[in-house]
Short mmCIF file of N, CA and C in Angstrom, two decimals:
data_model
loop_
_atom_site.label_atom_id
_atom_site.label_comp_id
_atom_site.label_asym_id
_atom_site.label_seq_id
_atom_site.Cartn_x
_atom_site.Cartn_y
_atom_site.Cartn_z
N VAL Z 1 -38.22 -56.01 11.85
CA VAL Z 1 -38.48 -56.78 10.66
C VAL Z 1 -39.98 -57.09 10.56
N ASP Z 2 -40.65 -57.24 11.71
CA ASP Z 2 -42.08 -57.54 11.67
C ASP Z 2 -42.81 -56.48 10.86
N GLY Z 3 -43.64 -56.92 9.95
CA GLY Z 3 -44.43 -56.02 9.13
C GLY Z 3 -43.66 -55.40 7.98
N LYS Z 4 -42.39 -55.61 7.89
CA LYS Z 4 -41.58 -55.01 6.82
C LYS Z 4 -41.47 -55.93 5.61
N ILE Z 5 -41.49 -57.27 5.84
CA ILE Z 5 -41.38 -58.21 4.74
C ILE Z 5 -42.78 -58.77 4.49
N THR Z 6 -43.27 -58.57 3.30
CA THR Z 6 -44.62 -59.05 2.98
C THR Z 6 -44.58 -60.27 2.08
N ALA Z 7 -43.48 -60.48 1.36
CA ALA Z 7 -43.34 -61.66 0.50
C ALA Z 7 -41.87 -61.98 0.36
N CYS Z 8 -41.58 -63.25 0.22
CA CYS Z 8 -40.19 -63.66 0.06
C CYS Z 8 -40.16 -64.84 -0.91
N ASN Z 9 -39.50 -64.70 -2.02
CA ASN Z 9 -39.36 -65.76 -3.00
C ASN Z 9 -38.04 -66.47 -2.71
N THR Z 10 -38.10 -67.57 -1.96
CA THR Z 10 -36.87 -68.28 -1.58
C THR Z 10 -36.25 -69.01 -2.75
N GLY Z 11 -37.00 -69.23 -3.83
CA GLY Z 11 -36.45 -69.88 -5.00
C GLY Z 11 -35.49 -68.98 -5.76
N ALA Z 12 -35.58 -67.70 -5.52
CA ALA Z 12 -34.73 -66.76 -6.24
C ALA Z 12 -33.51 -66.34 -5.43
N VAL Z 13 -33.31 -66.91 -4.25
CA VAL Z 13 -32.19 -66.52 -3.40
C VAL Z 13 -30.92 -67.18 -3.89
N VAL Z 14 -29.87 -66.39 -4.06
CA VAL Z 14 -28.56 -66.90 -4.45
C VAL Z 14 -27.58 -66.50 -3.36
N VAL Z 15 -26.86 -67.49 -2.85
CA VAL Z 15 -25.86 -67.22 -1.81
C VAL Z 15 -24.52 -67.08 -2.50
N SER Z 16 -23.93 -65.90 -2.40
CA SER Z 16 -22.64 -65.67 -3.05
C SER Z 16 -21.48 -65.95 -2.10
N SER Z 17 -21.73 -65.91 -0.81
CA SER Z 17 -20.69 -66.26 0.16
C SER Z 17 -21.39 -66.78 1.41
N SER Z 18 -20.64 -67.52 2.21
CA SER Z 18 -21.23 -68.13 3.39
C SER Z 18 -20.21 -68.13 4.51
N SER Z 19 -20.71 -68.06 5.73
CA SER Z 19 -19.81 -68.12 6.88
C SER Z 19 -19.67 -69.55 7.39
N LEU Z 20 -20.28 -70.50 6.68
CA LEU Z 20 -20.15 -71.90 7.09
C LEU Z 20 -18.72 -72.39 6.83
N PRO Z 21 -18.19 -73.19 7.72
CA PRO Z 21 -16.86 -73.75 7.48
C PRO Z 21 -16.89 -74.73 6.31
N THR Z 22 -15.75 -74.97 5.71
CA THR Z 22 -15.65 -75.90 4.60
C THR Z 22 -16.16 -77.27 5.02
N GLY Z 23 -17.01 -77.87 4.21
CA GLY Z 23 -17.55 -79.20 4.49
C GLY Z 23 -18.73 -79.20 5.42
N ALA Z 24 -19.18 -78.04 5.89
CA ALA Z 24 -20.32 -77.99 6.81
C ALA Z 24 -21.60 -78.35 6.08
N ALA Z 25 -22.57 -78.84 6.83
CA ALA Z 25 -23.87 -79.20 6.27
C ALA Z 25 -24.58 -77.95 5.78
N THR Z 26 -25.24 -78.10 4.65
CA THR Z 26 -25.99 -76.96 4.11
C THR Z 26 -27.48 -77.12 4.34
N SER Z 27 -27.86 -78.19 5.04
CA SER Z 27 -29.27 -78.38 5.39
C SER Z 27 -29.34 -79.09 6.72
N ALA Z 28 -30.54 -79.20 7.24
CA ALA Z 28 -30.73 -79.86 8.53
C ALA Z 28 -30.83 -81.37 8.38
N LEU Z 29 -30.82 -81.87 7.15
CA LEU Z 29 -30.93 -83.30 6.92
C LEU Z 29 -29.69 -84.01 7.44
N GLN Z 30 -29.88 -84.96 8.34
CA GLN Z 30 -28.79 -85.73 8.90
C GLN Z 30 -28.85 -87.14 8.30
N LEU Z 31 -27.90 -87.46 7.44
CA LEU Z 31 -27.88 -88.78 6.84
C LEU Z 31 -27.36 -89.79 7.85
N ARG Z 32 -27.91 -90.99 7.81
CA ARG Z 32 -27.49 -92.04 8.73
C ARG Z 32 -26.52 -92.97 8.01
N GLU Z 33 -25.40 -93.17 8.63
CA GLU Z 33 -24.36 -94.01 8.05
C GLU Z 33 -24.49 -95.42 8.61
N GLN Z 34 -24.42 -96.41 7.74
CA GLN Z 34 -24.45 -97.79 8.17
C GLN Z 34 -23.04 -98.34 8.23
N THR Z 35 -22.74 -99.07 9.29
CA THR Z 35 -21.44 -99.70 9.45
C THR Z 35 -21.66 -101.19 9.66
N THR Z 36 -21.02 -102.02 8.85
CA THR Z 36 -21.17 -103.46 8.97
C THR Z 36 -19.88 -104.06 9.48
N SER Z 37 -19.98 -104.87 10.53
CA SER Z 37 -18.84 -105.56 11.11
C SER Z 37 -19.01 -107.06 10.92
N THR Z 38 -17.96 -107.72 10.49
CA THR Z 38 -18.01 -109.18 10.38
C THR Z 38 -17.62 -109.76 11.73
N ILE Z 39 -18.54 -110.47 12.33
CA ILE Z 39 -18.29 -111.10 13.63
C ILE Z 39 -17.65 -112.45 13.44
N PHE Z 40 -18.11 -113.16 12.42
CA PHE Z 40 -17.56 -114.49 12.14
C PHE Z 40 -17.64 -114.74 10.65
N SER Z 41 -16.57 -115.32 10.10
CA SER Z 41 -16.55 -115.74 8.71
C SER Z 41 -15.76 -117.03 8.65
N GLY Z 42 -16.32 -118.04 8.05
CA GLY Z 42 -15.67 -119.34 7.99
C GLY Z 42 -16.72 -120.42 8.09
N THR Z 43 -16.41 -121.46 8.84
CA THR Z 43 -17.37 -122.55 9.03
C THR Z 43 -17.40 -122.92 10.50
N GLN Z 44 -18.55 -122.76 11.13
CA GLN Z 44 -18.73 -123.19 12.52
C GLN Z 44 -19.88 -124.19 12.53
N VAL Z 45 -19.55 -125.43 12.85
CA VAL Z 45 -20.57 -126.48 12.91
C VAL Z 45 -20.98 -126.65 14.36
N ILE Z 46 -22.28 -126.55 14.59
CA ILE Z 46 -22.83 -126.74 15.93
C ILE Z 46 -23.65 -128.02 15.90
N ALA Z 47 -23.19 -129.03 16.61
CA ALA Z 47 -23.87 -130.33 16.62
C ALA Z 47 -25.29 -130.19 17.16
N GLY Z 48 -26.13 -131.15 16.82
CA GLY Z 48 -27.50 -131.15 17.33
C GLY Z 48 -27.52 -131.12 18.84
N SER Z 49 -28.42 -130.33 19.41
CA SER Z 49 -28.59 -130.17 20.86
C SER Z 49 -27.35 -129.61 21.55
N SER Z 50 -26.52 -128.89 20.82
CA SER Z 50 -25.32 -128.26 21.38
C SER Z 50 -25.40 -126.75 21.17
N SER Z 51 -24.44 -126.03 21.78
CA SER Z 51 -24.44 -124.58 21.62
C SER Z 51 -23.02 -124.09 21.32
N HIS Z 52 -22.96 -122.86 20.83
CA HIS Z 52 -21.68 -122.20 20.58
C HIS Z 52 -21.87 -120.72 20.88
N THR Z 53 -20.82 -120.10 21.41
CA THR Z 53 -20.88 -118.68 21.77
C THR Z 53 -19.87 -117.89 20.96
N PHE Z 54 -20.32 -116.77 20.40
CA PHE Z 54 -19.47 -115.83 19.69
C PHE Z 54 -19.42 -114.56 20.53
N THR Z 55 -18.22 -114.06 20.85
CA THR Z 55 -18.08 -112.81 21.58
C THR Z 55 -17.38 -111.80 20.68
N THR Z 56 -17.87 -110.57 20.68
CA THR Z 56 -17.30 -109.58 19.79
C THR Z 56 -17.33 -108.19 20.42
N THR Z 57 -16.46 -107.33 19.93
CA THR Z 57 -16.51 -105.92 20.27
C THR Z 57 -17.14 -105.22 19.07
N LEU Z 58 -18.24 -104.56 19.29
CA LEU Z 58 -18.89 -103.83 18.21
C LEU Z 58 -18.62 -102.35 18.37
N ASP Z 59 -18.06 -101.73 17.34
CA ASP Z 59 -17.91 -100.29 17.36
C ASP Z 59 -19.22 -99.71 16.86
N LYS Z 60 -20.11 -99.42 17.79
CA LYS Z 60 -21.46 -99.00 17.44
C LYS Z 60 -21.53 -97.51 17.15
N ASN Z 61 -20.45 -96.78 17.39
CA ASN Z 61 -20.37 -95.37 17.02
C ASN Z 61 -21.57 -94.58 17.52
N GLY Z 62 -22.00 -94.84 18.73
CA GLY Z 62 -23.13 -94.10 19.31
C GLY Z 62 -24.48 -94.72 19.02
N SER Z 63 -24.51 -95.77 18.20
CA SER Z 63 -25.77 -96.39 17.85
C SER Z 63 -26.25 -97.28 18.99
N THR Z 64 -27.55 -97.35 19.19
CA THR Z 64 -28.12 -98.24 20.20
C THR Z 64 -28.92 -99.35 19.54
N LYS Z 65 -28.85 -99.45 18.21
CA LYS Z 65 -29.59 -100.48 17.50
C LYS Z 65 -28.66 -101.11 16.48
N PHE Z 66 -28.74 -102.43 16.34
CA PHE Z 66 -28.01 -103.07 15.26
C PHE Z 66 -28.80 -104.27 14.76
N ASN Z 67 -28.54 -104.61 13.51
CA ASN Z 67 -29.15 -105.78 12.89
C ASN Z 67 -28.10 -106.87 12.83
N LEU Z 68 -28.50 -108.07 13.15
CA LEU Z 68 -27.61 -109.21 13.16
C LEU Z 68 -28.05 -110.14 12.03
N LEU Z 69 -27.12 -110.52 11.15
CA LEU Z 69 -27.42 -111.41 10.04
C LEU Z 69 -26.62 -112.69 10.22
N LEU Z 70 -27.31 -113.82 10.35
CA LEU Z 70 -26.67 -115.13 10.47
C LEU Z 70 -26.93 -115.90 9.19
N ILE Z 71 -25.86 -116.39 8.56
CA ILE Z 71 -25.99 -117.13 7.32
C ILE Z 71 -25.57 -118.57 7.58
N SER Z 72 -26.42 -119.49 7.14
CA SER Z 72 -26.20 -120.91 7.36
C SER Z 72 -26.29 -121.66 6.05
N THR Z 73 -25.53 -122.75 5.93
CA THR Z 73 -25.65 -123.62 4.76
C THR Z 73 -26.49 -124.86 5.06
N THR Z 74 -26.97 -124.96 6.28
CA THR Z 74 -27.84 -126.08 6.65
C THR Z 74 -29.16 -125.94 5.90
N SER Z 75 -29.71 -127.05 5.47
CA SER Z 75 -30.99 -127.04 4.77
C SER Z 75 -32.03 -126.34 5.64
N ALA Z 76 -32.79 -125.42 5.05
CA ALA Z 76 -33.75 -124.62 5.80
C ALA Z 76 -34.72 -125.48 6.60
N GLY Z 77 -35.11 -126.62 6.04
CA GLY Z 77 -36.05 -127.50 6.73
C GLY Z 77 -35.50 -128.10 8.01
N ASP Z 78 -34.17 -128.10 8.16
CA ASP Z 78 -33.52 -128.68 9.34
C ASP Z 78 -33.12 -127.63 10.37
N ILE Z 79 -33.36 -126.36 10.08
CA ILE Z 79 -32.89 -125.29 10.98
C ILE Z 79 -33.90 -125.07 12.11
N GLU Z 80 -33.38 -125.14 13.31
CA GLU Z 80 -34.18 -124.90 14.52
C GLU Z 80 -33.20 -124.54 15.63
N TYR Z 81 -33.02 -123.23 15.88
CA TYR Z 81 -32.08 -122.83 16.92
C TYR Z 81 -32.60 -121.62 17.68
N THR Z 82 -31.97 -121.38 18.80
CA THR Z 82 -32.29 -120.24 19.65
C THR Z 82 -31.04 -119.39 19.78
N ILE Z 83 -31.20 -118.08 19.68
CA ILE Z 83 -30.06 -117.18 19.86
C ILE Z 83 -30.33 -116.27 21.05
N GLU Z 84 -29.34 -116.15 21.91
CA GLU Z 84 -29.44 -115.29 23.09
C GLU Z 84 -28.34 -114.24 22.98
N VAL Z 85 -28.68 -112.99 23.22
CA VAL Z 85 -27.73 -111.89 23.10
C VAL Z 85 -27.52 -111.27 24.48
N ASP Z 86 -26.27 -111.25 24.92
CA ASP Z 86 -25.91 -110.68 26.21
C ASP Z 86 -24.91 -109.54 25.99
N ALA Z 87 -24.85 -108.60 26.91
CA ALA Z 87 -23.99 -107.43 26.76
C ALA Z 87 -23.06 -107.27 27.95
N SER Z 88 -21.95 -106.56 27.70
CA SER Z 88 -20.98 -106.28 28.75
C SER Z 88 -20.27 -104.97 28.44
N ASP Z 89 -19.96 -104.22 29.49
CA ASP Z 89 -19.18 -102.99 29.31
C ASP Z 89 -17.69 -103.25 29.35
N ASP Z 90 -17.29 -104.37 29.99
CA ASP Z 90 -15.86 -104.61 30.20
C ASP Z 90 -15.38 -105.97 29.68
N ASN Z 91 -16.23 -106.72 29.00
CA ASN Z 91 -15.92 -108.03 28.44
C ASN Z 91 -15.60 -109.08 29.50
N SER Z 92 -16.02 -108.84 30.75
CA SER Z 92 -15.81 -109.85 31.77
C SER Z 92 -17.13 -110.25 32.44
N ILE Z 93 -17.96 -109.29 32.75
CA ILE Z 93 -19.27 -109.59 33.34
C ILE Z 93 -20.33 -109.31 32.29
N PHE Z 94 -21.02 -110.36 31.89
CA PHE Z 94 -22.06 -110.21 30.88
C PHE Z 94 -23.42 -110.18 31.55
N TYR Z 95 -24.25 -109.27 31.08
CA TYR Z 95 -25.60 -109.15 31.60
C TYR Z 95 -26.47 -110.13 30.84
N THR Z 96 -27.01 -111.08 31.55
CA THR Z 96 -27.79 -112.15 30.93
C THR Z 96 -29.18 -112.19 31.50
N ASP Z 97 -30.02 -113.02 30.91
CA ASP Z 97 -31.36 -113.20 31.46
C ASP Z 97 -31.29 -113.75 32.89
N ALA Z 98 -30.26 -114.58 33.16
CA ALA Z 98 -30.14 -115.19 34.48
C ALA Z 98 -29.86 -114.15 35.57
N ASN Z 99 -29.13 -113.08 35.26
CA ASN Z 99 -28.85 -112.08 36.30
C ASN Z 99 -29.67 -110.80 36.09
N GLY Z 100 -30.72 -110.89 35.30
CA GLY Z 100 -31.66 -109.78 35.16
C GLY Z 100 -31.24 -108.69 34.20
N GLY Z 101 -30.19 -108.91 33.43
CA GLY Z 101 -29.74 -107.85 32.54
C GLY Z 101 -29.64 -108.25 31.09
N GLY Z 102 -30.30 -109.33 30.70
CA GLY Z 102 -30.24 -109.78 29.31
C GLY Z 102 -30.75 -108.71 28.37
N MET Z 103 -30.14 -108.64 27.19
CA MET Z 103 -30.53 -107.62 26.23
C MET Z 103 -31.88 -107.89 25.61
N ALA Z 104 -32.15 -109.14 25.38
CA ALA Z 104 -33.42 -109.50 24.75
C ALA Z 104 -33.73 -110.92 25.14
N SER Z 105 -34.99 -111.24 25.12
CA SER Z 105 -35.37 -112.63 25.38
C SER Z 105 -34.77 -113.49 24.28
N PRO Z 106 -34.45 -114.74 24.59
CA PRO Z 106 -33.93 -115.61 23.54
C PRO Z 106 -34.89 -115.64 22.36
N THR Z 107 -34.34 -115.60 21.16
CA THR Z 107 -35.13 -115.58 19.94
C THR Z 107 -34.99 -116.91 19.23
N SER Z 108 -36.12 -117.50 18.87
CA SER Z 108 -36.10 -118.77 18.15
C SER Z 108 -36.09 -118.52 16.65
N VAL Z 109 -35.27 -119.28 15.96
CA VAL Z 109 -35.20 -119.21 14.50
C VAL Z 109 -35.52 -120.60 13.96
N SER Z 110 -36.48 -120.64 13.06
CA SER Z 110 -36.90 -121.93 12.52
C SER Z 110 -37.03 -121.84 11.01
N GLN Z 111 -36.37 -122.74 10.32
CA GLN Z 111 -36.46 -122.90 8.87
C GLN Z 111 -36.09 -121.64 8.08
N ILE Z 112 -35.12 -120.86 8.60
CA ILE Z 112 -34.64 -119.67 7.89
C ILE Z 112 -33.13 -119.78 7.76
N GLN Z 113 -32.61 -119.90 6.54
CA GLN Z 113 -31.16 -120.02 6.36
C GLN Z 113 -30.44 -118.73 6.67
N ASN Z 114 -30.94 -117.61 6.17
CA ASN Z 114 -30.31 -116.32 6.38
C ASN Z 114 -31.21 -115.50 7.30
N ALA Z 115 -30.97 -115.61 8.60
CA ALA Z 115 -31.84 -114.98 9.59
C ALA Z 115 -31.31 -113.61 9.96
N GLN Z 116 -32.20 -112.63 9.99
CA GLN Z 116 -31.83 -111.27 10.40
C GLN Z 116 -32.64 -110.90 11.62
N LEU Z 117 -31.93 -110.45 12.67
CA LEU Z 117 -32.59 -110.04 13.90
C LEU Z 117 -32.21 -108.60 14.20
N SER Z 118 -33.14 -107.82 14.72
CA SER Z 118 -32.86 -106.44 15.13
C SER Z 118 -32.72 -106.39 16.64
N ILE Z 119 -31.63 -105.82 17.11
CA ILE Z 119 -31.36 -105.67 18.53
C ILE Z 119 -31.43 -104.18 18.84
N ILE Z 120 -32.29 -103.79 19.78
CA ILE Z 120 -32.46 -102.37 20.09
C ILE Z 120 -32.07 -102.08 21.53
N ASP Z 121 -31.88 -100.81 21.85
CA ASP Z 121 -31.53 -100.34 23.19
C ASP Z 121 -30.26 -100.99 23.70
N GLN Z 122 -29.27 -101.11 22.86
CA GLN Z 122 -28.01 -101.76 23.21
C GLN Z 122 -26.95 -100.68 23.35
N THR Z 123 -26.43 -100.50 24.55
CA THR Z 123 -25.42 -99.46 24.76
C THR Z 123 -24.05 -100.01 25.15
N ALA Z 124 -23.96 -101.28 25.48
CA ALA Z 124 -22.68 -101.85 25.91
C ALA Z 124 -21.72 -102.02 24.74
N ARG Z 125 -20.43 -102.07 25.06
CA ARG Z 125 -19.41 -102.18 24.03
C ARG Z 125 -19.24 -103.61 23.53
N TYR Z 126 -19.37 -104.59 24.42
CA TYR Z 126 -19.16 -105.99 24.06
C TYR Z 126 -20.50 -106.71 23.98
N VAL Z 127 -20.60 -107.61 23.02
CA VAL Z 127 -21.82 -108.38 22.84
C VAL Z 127 -21.45 -109.84 22.66
N ARG Z 128 -22.24 -110.70 23.29
CA ARG Z 128 -22.01 -112.14 23.19
C ARG Z 128 -23.27 -112.76 22.60
N PHE Z 129 -23.09 -113.57 21.56
CA PHE Z 129 -24.20 -114.27 20.92
C PHE Z 129 -24.06 -115.74 21.21
N SER Z 130 -25.04 -116.33 21.88
CA SER Z 130 -25.03 -117.76 22.15
C SER Z 130 -26.10 -118.42 21.29
N ILE Z 131 -25.68 -119.41 20.53
CA ILE Z 131 -26.60 -120.10 19.64
C ILE Z 131 -26.76 -121.52 20.14
N LEU Z 132 -28.00 -121.90 20.43
CA LEU Z 132 -28.33 -123.26 20.85
C LEU Z 132 -29.04 -123.96 19.70
N ASN Z 133 -28.42 -125.00 19.18
CA ASN Z 133 -29.01 -125.76 18.09
C ASN Z 133 -30.04 -126.72 18.68
N ASN Z 134 -31.31 -126.48 18.43
CA ASN Z 134 -32.38 -127.32 18.96
C ASN Z 134 -32.72 -128.48 18.04
N SER Z 135 -32.05 -128.56 16.91
CA SER Z 135 -32.32 -129.60 15.92
C SER Z 135 -31.50 -130.85 16.25
N LEU Z 136 -31.86 -131.95 15.61
CA LEU Z 136 -31.09 -133.18 15.77
C LEU Z 136 -29.92 -133.23 14.80
N VAL Z 137 -29.96 -132.41 13.75
CA VAL Z 137 -28.86 -132.38 12.78
C VAL Z 137 -27.95 -131.20 13.08
N SER Z 138 -26.73 -131.26 12.56
CA SER Z 138 -25.76 -130.19 12.79
C SER Z 138 -26.19 -128.90 12.08
N LEU Z 139 -25.90 -127.78 12.73
CA LEU Z 139 -26.15 -126.46 12.17
C LEU Z 139 -24.81 -125.88 11.73
N THR Z 140 -24.70 -125.47 10.48
CA THR Z 140 -23.46 -124.90 9.97
C THR Z 140 -23.65 -123.42 9.74
N ILE Z 141 -22.92 -122.61 10.51
CA ILE Z 141 -22.95 -121.16 10.38
C ILE Z 141 -21.72 -120.77 9.56
N THR Z 142 -21.91 -119.97 8.50
CA THR Z 142 -20.78 -119.57 7.66
C THR Z 142 -20.47 -118.07 7.80
N SER Z 143 -21.39 -117.30 8.36
CA SER Z 143 -21.13 -115.87 8.50
C SER Z 143 -22.09 -115.26 9.51
N ILE Z 144 -21.55 -114.36 10.31
CA ILE Z 144 -22.38 -113.53 11.20
C ILE Z 144 -21.89 -112.10 11.03
N LYS Z 145 -22.81 -111.22 10.68
CA LYS Z 145 -22.47 -109.81 10.50
C LYS Z 145 -23.43 -108.96 11.30
N ALA Z 146 -22.91 -107.85 11.81
CA ALA Z 146 -23.74 -106.90 12.54
C ALA Z 146 -23.66 -105.56 11.82
N THR Z 147 -24.81 -104.97 11.58
CA THR Z 147 -24.88 -103.67 10.94
C THR Z 147 -25.48 -102.67 11.91
N THR Z 148 -24.72 -101.61 12.20
CA THR Z 148 -25.24 -100.54 13.06
C THR Z 148 -25.62 -99.38 12.17
N ILE Z 149 -26.62 -98.64 12.62
CA ILE Z 149 -27.05 -97.45 11.90
C ILE Z 149 -26.80 -96.27 12.83
N ASN Z 150 -25.82 -95.46 12.51
CA ASN Z 150 -25.44 -94.35 13.37
C ASN Z 150 -26.60 -93.38 13.53
N GLY Z 151 -26.79 -92.91 14.73
CA GLY Z 151 -27.85 -91.96 15.00
C GLY Z 151 -29.13 -92.62 15.46
N ILE Z 152 -29.15 -93.93 15.51
CA ILE Z 152 -30.34 -94.64 16.01
C ILE Z 152 -29.96 -95.39 17.27
#
């Protein structure tokens, strides 16, 4: 073939048949699918200087990154909390900062009603979110959702 083809107009190529199976990709473009899981929906009130833990199984579908969205009805000016994310493969032993396996350093959230955090390099099946309310007033959480992006 070398030296035999001097020009090729790819815009004029028409494929009349293909050996690709039905539904196969016709390009190298890999679209990323987002999956959102509701971890909590309702009303969880965390008193001032208290904490609450949410444990969930996330079907990350091969993803190692997810975004966490916490929605609160507490006045933004009164919001002051810390969130710690721990992981586990079997839902019994969680890797935490205390035992050297915490997923991320505790993250402080201040004066944000709808806080979004990105968690990366997460491969475990189970995730535990501990929220410590550092404020003197109660923190009301109404929703926690996790969105994974497949392929990342």
